[in-house]
Amino acid sequence: MNDTREDAAPIGDPMVDFESAFDDTPFRLSDYRIEDLATLILFWALILVVFAQFFSRYVMGDSIGWTEEIARYLLIGVGFMGSVMAARNGSHIMVEFFYHYMPAWQALLLERLVNLVSLTFYIAMAWVTYQLASRTNSLMVSIDLPKSIIYFTVCAAFVLMAMRTVQRLYLKYQHRNDDV
């Protein structure tokens, strides 16, 4: 006698995971912040610059000189601004395996320690990149802009990561205290 339902997906069916990736959650503009818009703008600028590089090199037969360097700097901007988004959402990569096997008090203590270390890292890196940016006097190779723009962008991203982390932790612990 067979106890399985015929309309149920078989165990290990890849379509179950594929279809769950397309949840129909409604779009809400309130879920997005200014760093999301900045990241989107940088990303589209990166796409346009890389397309211009591809088109000029493979279609026109002569590459535009500045596109490679600018694409590199835009990719740096996208990466660090994306990190601000991850800090706001608390979705930076971390090992969650140990939290499931610890007592609740140890997991809470470890979570607070990790948040403190992350916040300290963001503040320290903001200071280091600010020092680096203020000492950099050279220009970019292909265009006449100071290279310190890149370092100030990274510094601003670290400051925003620290601010968003403080904001996320404040809101998280404020709600936890309201439940008591």
Coordinates of N, CA and C in Angstrom, one line a residue:
M1 N 0.8 -1.2 0.0 CA 0.0 0.0 0.0 C 0.9 1.2 0.0
N2 N 0.5 2.2 -0.8 CA 1.4 3.4 -1.0 C 0.7 4.5 -0.2
D3 N 1.4 5.1 0.8 CA 0.9 6.2 1.6 C 1.2 7.6 1.1
T4 N 1.9 7.7 0.0 CA 2.3 9.0 -0.5 C 1.2 9.6 -1.4
R5 N 1.1 10.9 -1.4 CA 0.1 11.5 -2.3 C 0.7 11.6 -3.7
E6 N -0.1 11.4 -4.7 CA 0.4 11.5 -6.0 C 0.6 12.9 -6.5
D7 N -0.1 13.9 -6.0 CA 0.1 15.3 -6.4 C 1.2 16.0 -5.6
A8 N 1.8 15.3 -4.6 CA 2.8 15.9 -3.9 C 4.1 15.8 -4.6
A9 N 5.0 16.9 -4.5 CA 6.3 16.9 -5.2 C 7.1 15.8 -4.6
P10 N 7.9 15.1 -5.4 CA 8.8 14.1 -4.8 C 9.9 14.7 -4.0
I11 N 10.4 13.9 -3.0 CA 11.4 14.4 -2.1 C 12.7 14.8 -3.0
G12 N 13.2 15.9 -2.7 CA 14.4 16.4 -3.4 C 14.1 17.0 -4.8
D13 N 12.8 17.3 -5.0 CA 12.4 17.9 -6.3 C 13.0 19.3 -6.4
P14 N 13.8 19.6 -7.4 CA 14.4 21.0 -7.5 C 13.4 22.1 -7.8
M15 N 12.3 21.7 -8.3 CA 11.3 22.8 -8.6 C 10.6 23.4 -7.4
V16 N 10.6 22.6 -6.3 CA 10.1 23.2 -5.1 C 10.9 24.3 -4.6
D17 N 12.2 24.2 -4.6 CA 13.1 25.3 -4.2 C 13.1 26.4 -5.2
F18 N 13.0 26.1 -6.5 CA 13.0 27.1 -7.5 C 11.7 28.0 -7.4
E19 N 10.6 27.3 -7.2 CA 9.3 28.1 -7.1 C 9.3 28.9 -5.8
S20 N 9.9 28.4 -4.7 CA 9.8 29.2 -3.5 C 10.7 30.5 -3.6
A21 N 11.6 30.5 -4.5 CA 12.4 31.7 -4.7 C 11.5 32.9 -5.3
F22 N 10.4 32.6 -5.8 CA 9.5 33.6 -6.5 C 8.3 33.9 -5.6
D23 N 8.5 34.1 -4.4 CA 7.3 34.4 -3.5 C 6.7 35.7 -4.0
D24 N 5.4 35.8 -3.9 CA 4.8 37.0 -4.4 C 4.6 38.0 -3.3
T25 N 5.7 38.5 -2.7 CA 5.6 39.5 -1.7 C 5.4 40.8 -2.4
P26 N 4.5 41.6 -1.8 CA 4.2 42.9 -2.5 C 5.3 43.9 -2.4
F27 N 5.5 44.7 -3.4 CA 6.5 45.7 -3.4 C 6.1 46.9 -2.6
R28 N 7.0 47.3 -1.7 CA 6.7 48.4 -0.8 C 7.9 49.3 -0.9
L29 N 7.7 50.6 -1.3 CA 8.8 51.5 -1.4 C 9.4 51.8 0.0
S30 N 8.6 51.7 1.0 CA 9.1 51.9 2.4 C 10.2 50.9 2.8
D31 N 10.3 49.8 2.1 CA 11.4 48.8 2.5 C 12.7 49.2 2.0
Y32 N 12.9 50.3 1.2 CA 14.1 50.7 0.6 C 14.6 52.0 1.2
R33 N 15.9 52.2 1.2 CA 16.5 53.4 1.8 C 17.4 54.1 0.8
I34 N 18.0 55.2 1.2 CA 18.8 56.0 0.2 C 20.0 55.2 -0.3
E35 N 20.6 54.3 0.6 CA 21.7 53.5 0.1 C 21.3 52.5 -1.0
D36 N 20.1 52.1 -1.0 CA 19.6 51.2 -2.0 C 19.6 51.9 -3.3
L37 N 19.1 53.2 -3.3 CA 19.1 54.0 -4.5 C 20.5 54.3 -5.0
A38 N 21.4 54.6 -4.1 CA 22.8 54.9 -4.5 C 23.4 53.7 -5.1
T39 N 23.2 52.5 -4.5 CA 23.7 51.3 -5.1 C 23.2 51.0 -6.4
L40 N 21.9 51.2 -6.6 CA 21.3 50.9 -7.9 C 21.8 51.9 -9.0
I41 N 22.0 53.1 -8.6 CA 22.6 54.1 -9.6 C 24.0 53.7 -9.9
L42 N 24.8 53.3 -8.9 CA 26.2 52.9 -9.2 C 26.2 51.6 -10.1
F43 N 25.3 50.7 -9.8 CA 25.2 49.4 -10.5 C 24.9 49.7 -12.0
W44 N 23.9 50.6 -12.3 CA 23.6 50.9 -13.6 C 24.7 51.6 -14.3
A45 N 25.4 52.5 -13.6 CA 26.5 53.2 -14.2 C 27.6 52.1 -14.6
L46 N 27.8 51.2 -13.7 CA 28.8 50.1 -14.0 C 28.3 49.3 -15.2
I47 N 27.1 49.0 -15.3 CA 26.6 48.3 -16.5 C 26.8 49.1 -17.8
L48 N 26.5 50.4 -17.8 CA 26.7 51.2 -18.9 C 28.2 51.3 -19.3
V49 N 29.1 51.5 -18.3 CA 30.5 51.6 -18.6 C 31.0 50.3 -19.2
V50 N 30.7 49.2 -18.6 CA 31.1 47.9 -19.1 C 30.6 47.6 -20.5
F51 N 29.3 48.0 -20.8 CA 28.8 47.9 -22.1 C 29.5 48.7 -23.1
A52 N 29.8 50.0 -22.7 CA 30.6 50.9 -23.6 C 32.0 50.3 -23.9
Q53 N 32.6 49.7 -22.9 CA 33.9 49.0 -23.1 C 33.8 47.9 -24.0
F54 N 32.8 47.0 -23.8 CA 32.6 45.9 -24.7 C 32.3 46.3 -26.1
F55 N 31.3 47.3 -26.3 CA 31.0 47.7 -27.6 C 32.1 48.4 -28.4
S56 N 32.9 49.2 -27.7 CA 34.0 49.9 -28.3 C 35.1 48.9 -28.7
R57 N 35.3 47.9 -27.9 CA 36.4 46.9 -28.1 C 36.1 45.9 -29.2
Y58 N 34.9 45.3 -29.1 CA 34.5 44.2 -30.0 C 33.7 44.6 -31.2
V59 N 33.0 45.7 -31.1 CA 32.2 46.1 -32.3 C 33.0 47.2 -33.1
M60 N 33.5 48.2 -32.4 CA 34.2 49.3 -33.1 C 35.7 48.9 -33.3
G61 N 36.2 48.0 -32.6 CA 37.6 47.6 -32.8 C 38.7 48.4 -32.1
D62 N 38.2 49.4 -31.3 CA 39.2 50.3 -30.6 C 38.6 50.6 -29.2
S63 N 39.2 50.1 -28.2 CA 38.7 50.2 -26.8 C 38.8 51.7 -26.3
I64 N 37.8 52.1 -25.6 CA 37.8 53.4 -24.9 C 38.7 53.2 -23.7
G65 N 39.7 54.1 -23.5 CA 40.7 53.9 -22.5 C 40.3 54.0 -21.1
W66 N 39.3 54.9 -20.8 CA 39.0 55.1 -19.4 C 38.0 54.1 -18.8
T67 N 37.4 53.3 -19.6 CA 36.3 52.5 -19.2 C 36.7 51.4 -18.2
E68 N 37.9 50.8 -18.4 CA 38.3 49.7 -17.5 C 38.6 50.3 -16.1
E69 N 39.2 51.4 -16.0 CA 39.5 52.0 -14.6 C 38.2 52.4 -13.9
I70 N 37.4 53.1 -14.7 CA 36.1 53.6 -14.1 C 35.2 52.4 -13.7
A71 N 35.2 51.3 -14.5 CA 34.4 50.1 -14.1 C 35.0 49.5 -12.8
R72 N 36.3 49.5 -12.7 CA 36.8 49.0 -11.4 C 36.4 49.8 -10.2
Y73 N 36.4 51.1 -10.3 CA 36.0 52.0 -9.2 C 34.5 51.9 -8.9
L74 N 33.7 51.8 -10.0 CA 32.3 51.6 -9.8 C 32.0 50.3 -9.1
L75 N 32.7 49.2 -9.4 CA 32.5 47.9 -8.8 C 32.9 48.0 -7.3
I76 N 33.9 48.8 -6.9 CA 34.2 49.0 -5.5 C 33.1 49.7 -4.8
G77 N 32.5 50.7 -5.5 CA 31.4 51.5 -4.9 C 30.2 50.6 -4.7
V78 N 29.9 49.8 -5.7 CA 28.7 48.9 -5.6 C 28.9 47.9 -4.4
G79 N 30.1 47.3 -4.3 CA 30.4 46.4 -3.2 C 30.3 47.0 -1.9
F80 N 30.8 48.2 -1.7 CA 30.7 48.8 -0.3 C 29.4 49.3 0.0
M81 N 28.7 49.9 -1.0 CA 27.3 50.4 -0.8 C 26.4 49.2 -0.5
G82 N 26.6 48.1 -1.2 CA 25.9 46.8 -0.9 C 26.1 46.4 0.5
S83 N 27.3 46.6 1.0 CA 27.6 46.2 2.4 C 26.8 47.1 3.4
V84 N 26.6 48.3 3.0 CA 25.7 49.1 3.9 C 24.3 48.6 3.9
M85 N 23.8 48.1 2.8 CA 22.5 47.5 2.8 C 22.5 46.2 3.7
A86 N 23.5 45.4 3.6 CA 23.6 44.2 4.4 C 23.7 44.5 5.9
A87 N 24.4 45.6 6.2 CA 24.5 46.0 7.6 C 23.2 46.4 8.1
R88 N 22.4 47.1 7.3 CA 21.1 47.6 7.7 C 20.2 46.4 8.0
N89 N 20.2 45.4 7.1 CA 19.3 44.3 7.2 C 19.9 43.2 8.2
G90 N 21.1 43.3 8.6 CA 21.7 42.3 9.4 C 22.0 41.0 8.7
S91 N 22.3 41.1 7.4 CA 22.5 39.9 6.6 C 23.9 39.7 6.1
H92 N 24.9 40.3 6.8 CA 26.2 39.9 6.5 C 26.5 38.5 6.7
I93 N 27.4 37.9 6.0 CA 27.7 36.5 6.2 C 28.2 36.2 7.6
M94 N 27.6 35.2 8.2 CA 28.1 34.7 9.5 C 27.7 33.2 9.7
V95 N 28.4 32.6 10.6 CA 28.1 31.2 10.8 C 27.0 31.1 11.9
E96 N 25.9 30.6 11.4 CA 24.7 30.4 12.3 C 24.6 29.0 12.9
F97 N 25.5 28.2 12.5 CA 25.5 26.8 12.9 C 25.6 26.7 14.4
F98 N 26.5 27.4 15.0 CA 26.7 27.3 16.5 C 25.6 27.8 17.3
Y99 N 24.9 28.8 16.8 CA 23.8 29.4 17.6 C 22.7 28.4 17.9
H100 N 22.5 27.4 17.0 CA 21.4 26.5 17.1 C 21.7 25.4 18.2
Y101 N 23.0 25.2 18.5 CA 23.4 24.2 19.5 C 23.9 24.8 20.8
M102 N 23.7 26.1 21.0 CA 24.1 26.7 22.3 C 22.9 26.9 23.2
P103 N 23.1 27.0 24.4 CA 22.0 27.5 25.3 C 21.6 28.9 24.9
A104 N 20.4 29.3 25.2 CA 19.9 30.6 24.8 C 20.8 31.8 25.3
W105 N 21.2 31.7 26.5 CA 22.0 32.8 27.1 C 23.4 32.9 26.4
Q106 N 24.0 31.8 26.0 CA 25.3 31.8 25.3 C 25.1 32.4 23.8
A107 N 24.0 32.0 23.2 CA 23.7 32.5 21.9 C 23.5 34.0 21.9
L108 N 22.8 34.5 22.9 CA 22.6 35.9 23.0 C 23.9 36.6 23.3
L109 N 24.7 36.1 24.2 CA 26.0 36.7 24.5 C 26.9 36.7 23.3
L110 N 26.9 35.6 22.5 CA 27.7 35.6 21.3 C 27.2 36.5 20.2
E111 N 25.9 36.7 20.1 CA 25.3 37.6 19.2 C 25.7 39.0 19.5
R112 N 25.7 39.4 20.8 CA 26.1 40.7 21.2 C 27.5 41.0 21.0
L113 N 28.4 40.0 21.2 CA 29.8 40.1 21.0 C 30.1 40.3 19.5
V114 N 29.5 39.5 18.7 CA 29.7 39.6 17.2 C 29.2 41.0 16.8
N115 N 28.1 41.5 17.3 CA 27.7 42.8 16.9 C 28.6 43.9 17.3
L116 N 29.2 43.8 18.5 CA 30.1 44.7 19.0 C 31.4 44.7 18.2
V117 N 31.9 43.5 17.9 CA 33.1 43.4 17.1 C 32.9 44.0 15.7
S118 N 31.7 43.7 15.1 CA 31.4 44.3 13.8 C 31.4 45.8 13.8
L119 N 30.7 46.3 14.8 CA 30.6 47.8 14.9 C 32.0 48.4 15.1
T120 N 32.8 47.8 16.0 CA 34.2 48.3 16.2 C 35.0 48.2 14.9
F121 N 34.8 47.1 14.1 CA 35.5 47.0 12.8 C 35.1 48.1 11.9
Y122 N 33.8 48.4 11.8 CA 33.3 49.4 10.9 C 33.9 50.8 11.2
I123 N 33.9 51.1 12.5 CA 34.4 52.4 13.0 C 35.9 52.5 12.7
A124 N 36.7 51.4 13.0 CA 38.1 51.4 12.8 C 38.4 51.5 11.3
M125 N 37.7 50.8 10.5 CA 38.0 50.9 9.0 C 37.6 52.3 8.5
A126 N 36.6 52.9 9.0 CA 36.2 54.3 8.6 C 37.4 55.2 8.9
W127 N 38.0 55.1 10.1 CA 39.1 55.9 10.5 C 40.3 55.7 9.6
V128 N 40.6 54.4 9.3 CA 41.7 54.1 8.5 C 41.6 54.6 7.0
T129 N 40.4 54.4 6.5 CA 40.1 54.9 5.1 C 40.1 56.4 5.0
Y130 N 39.6 57.0 6.1 CA 39.7 58.5 6.1 C 41.2 59.0 6.1
Q131 N 42.0 58.4 6.9 CA 43.4 58.7 7.0 C 44.1 58.5 5.6
L132 N 43.7 57.4 5.0 CA 44.3 57.0 3.7 C 43.8 58.0 2.6
A133 N 42.5 58.4 2.7 CA 42.0 59.3 1.7 C 42.6 60.7 1.9
S134 N 42.8 61.1 3.1 CA 43.3 62.5 3.3 C 44.8 62.6 2.9
R135 N 45.5 61.4 2.8 CA 46.9 61.4 2.5 C 47.2 61.2 1.0
T136 N 46.1 60.8 0.3 CA 46.3 60.4 -1.1 C 46.1 61.7 -2.0
N137 N 47.2 62.0 -2.7 CA 47.2 63.2 -3.6 C 47.3 62.9 -5.1
S138 N 47.4 61.6 -5.4 CA 47.5 61.2 -6.8 C 46.2 61.3 -7.6
L139 N 46.3 61.3 -8.9 CA 45.1 61.4 -9.8 C 44.9 60.0 -10.3
M140 N 43.7 59.8 -10.8 CA 43.4 58.5 -11.5 C 44.2 58.5 -12.8
V141 N 44.5 57.3 -13.3 CA 45.4 57.2 -14.5 C 44.7 57.7 -15.7
S142 N 43.5 57.4 -16.0 CA 42.9 57.7 -17.3 C 42.1 59.0 -17.3
I143 N 41.7 59.5 -16.1 CA 41.0 60.7 -16.1 C 41.5 61.6 -15.0
D144 N 41.4 62.9 -15.1 CA 42.0 63.8 -14.1 C 41.1 64.0 -12.9
L145 N 40.9 63.0 -12.1 CA 40.1 63.1 -10.9 C 41.0 62.6 -9.8
P146 N 40.9 63.2 -8.6 CA 41.7 62.6 -7.5 C 41.3 61.2 -7.1
K147 N 42.3 60.4 -6.8 CA 42.0 59.0 -6.4 C 41.4 59.0 -5.0
S148 N 41.5 60.0 -4.3 CA 41.0 60.1 -2.9 C 39.4 60.0 -2.9
I149 N 38.8 60.3 -4.1 CA 37.3 60.1 -4.2 C 36.9 58.7 -3.8
I150 N 37.7 57.7 -4.3 CA 37.4 56.3 -4.1 C 37.5 56.0 -2.6
Y151 N 38.6 56.5 -2.0 CA 38.8 56.2 -0.5 C 37.8 56.9 0.3
F152 N 37.4 58.1 0.0 CA 36.3 58.8 0.7 C 35.0 58.1 0.6
T153 N 34.7 57.5 -0.6 CA 33.5 56.7 -0.8 C 33.5 55.5 0.1
V154 N 34.6 54.8 0.2 CA 34.7 53.6 1.1 C 34.6 54.1 2.5
C155 N 35.2 55.2 2.9 CA 35.1 55.7 4.2 C 33.6 56.0 4.6
A156 N 32.9 56.7 3.6 CA 31.5 57.0 3.8 C 30.7 55.7 4.0
A157 N 31.0 54.7 3.2 CA 30.3 53.4 3.3 C 30.5 52.8 4.7
F158 N 31.7 52.8 5.2 CA 32.0 52.3 6.6 C 31.3 53.1 7.6
V159 N 31.2 54.4 7.5 CA 30.4 55.2 8.4 C 29.0 54.8 8.4
L160 N 28.4 54.7 7.2 CA 27.0 54.3 7.0 C 26.8 52.9 7.6
M161 N 27.7 52.0 7.4 CA 27.6 50.6 8.0 C 27.5 50.7 9.5
A162 N 28.4 51.5 10.1 CA 28.3 51.7 11.6 C 27.0 52.3 12.0
M163 N 26.6 53.3 11.3 CA 25.3 54.0 11.7 C 24.1 53.0 11.5
R164 N 24.1 52.3 10.4 CA 23.0 51.3 10.2 C 23.0 50.2 11.2
T165 N 24.2 49.8 11.6 CA 24.3 48.7 12.6 C 23.8 49.2 13.9
V166 N 24.2 50.4 14.3 CA 23.7 51.0 15.6 C 22.1 51.1 15.5
Q167 N 21.6 51.6 14.4 CA 20.2 51.8 14.2 C 19.5 50.4 14.3
R168 N 20.0 49.4 13.6 CA 19.4 48.1 13.7 C 19.4 47.5 15.1
L169 N 20.5 47.6 15.8 CA 20.6 47.1 17.1 C 19.7 47.9 18.1
Y170 N 19.6 49.2 17.9 CA 18.7 49.9 18.8 C 17.3 49.5 18.6
L171 N 16.8 49.4 17.3 CA 15.5 48.9 17.1 C 15.2 47.5 17.6
K172 N 16.2 46.7 17.4 CA 16.1 45.3 17.8 C 15.9 45.2 19.4
Y173 N 16.8 45.9 20.1 CA 16.7 45.8 21.5 C 15.6 46.6 22.1
Q174 N 15.2 47.6 21.4 CA 14.0 48.4 21.9 C 12.8 47.5 21.8
H175 N 12.6 46.8 20.8 CA 11.4 45.9 20.6 C 11.5 44.7 21.6
R176 N 12.7 44.3 21.9 CA 12.9 43.2 22.9 C 12.5 43.7 24.3
N177 N 12.9 45.0 24.6 CA 12.5 45.5 25.9 C 11.0 45.8 26.0
D178 N 10.4 46.1 24.9 CA 8.9 46.4 24.9 C 8.1 45.1 25.2
D179 N 8.7 44.0 24.8 CA 8.0 42.7 25.0 C 8.0 42.2 26.5
V180 N 8.9 42.8 27.3 CA 9.1 42.4 28.7 C 8.0 42.9 29.5

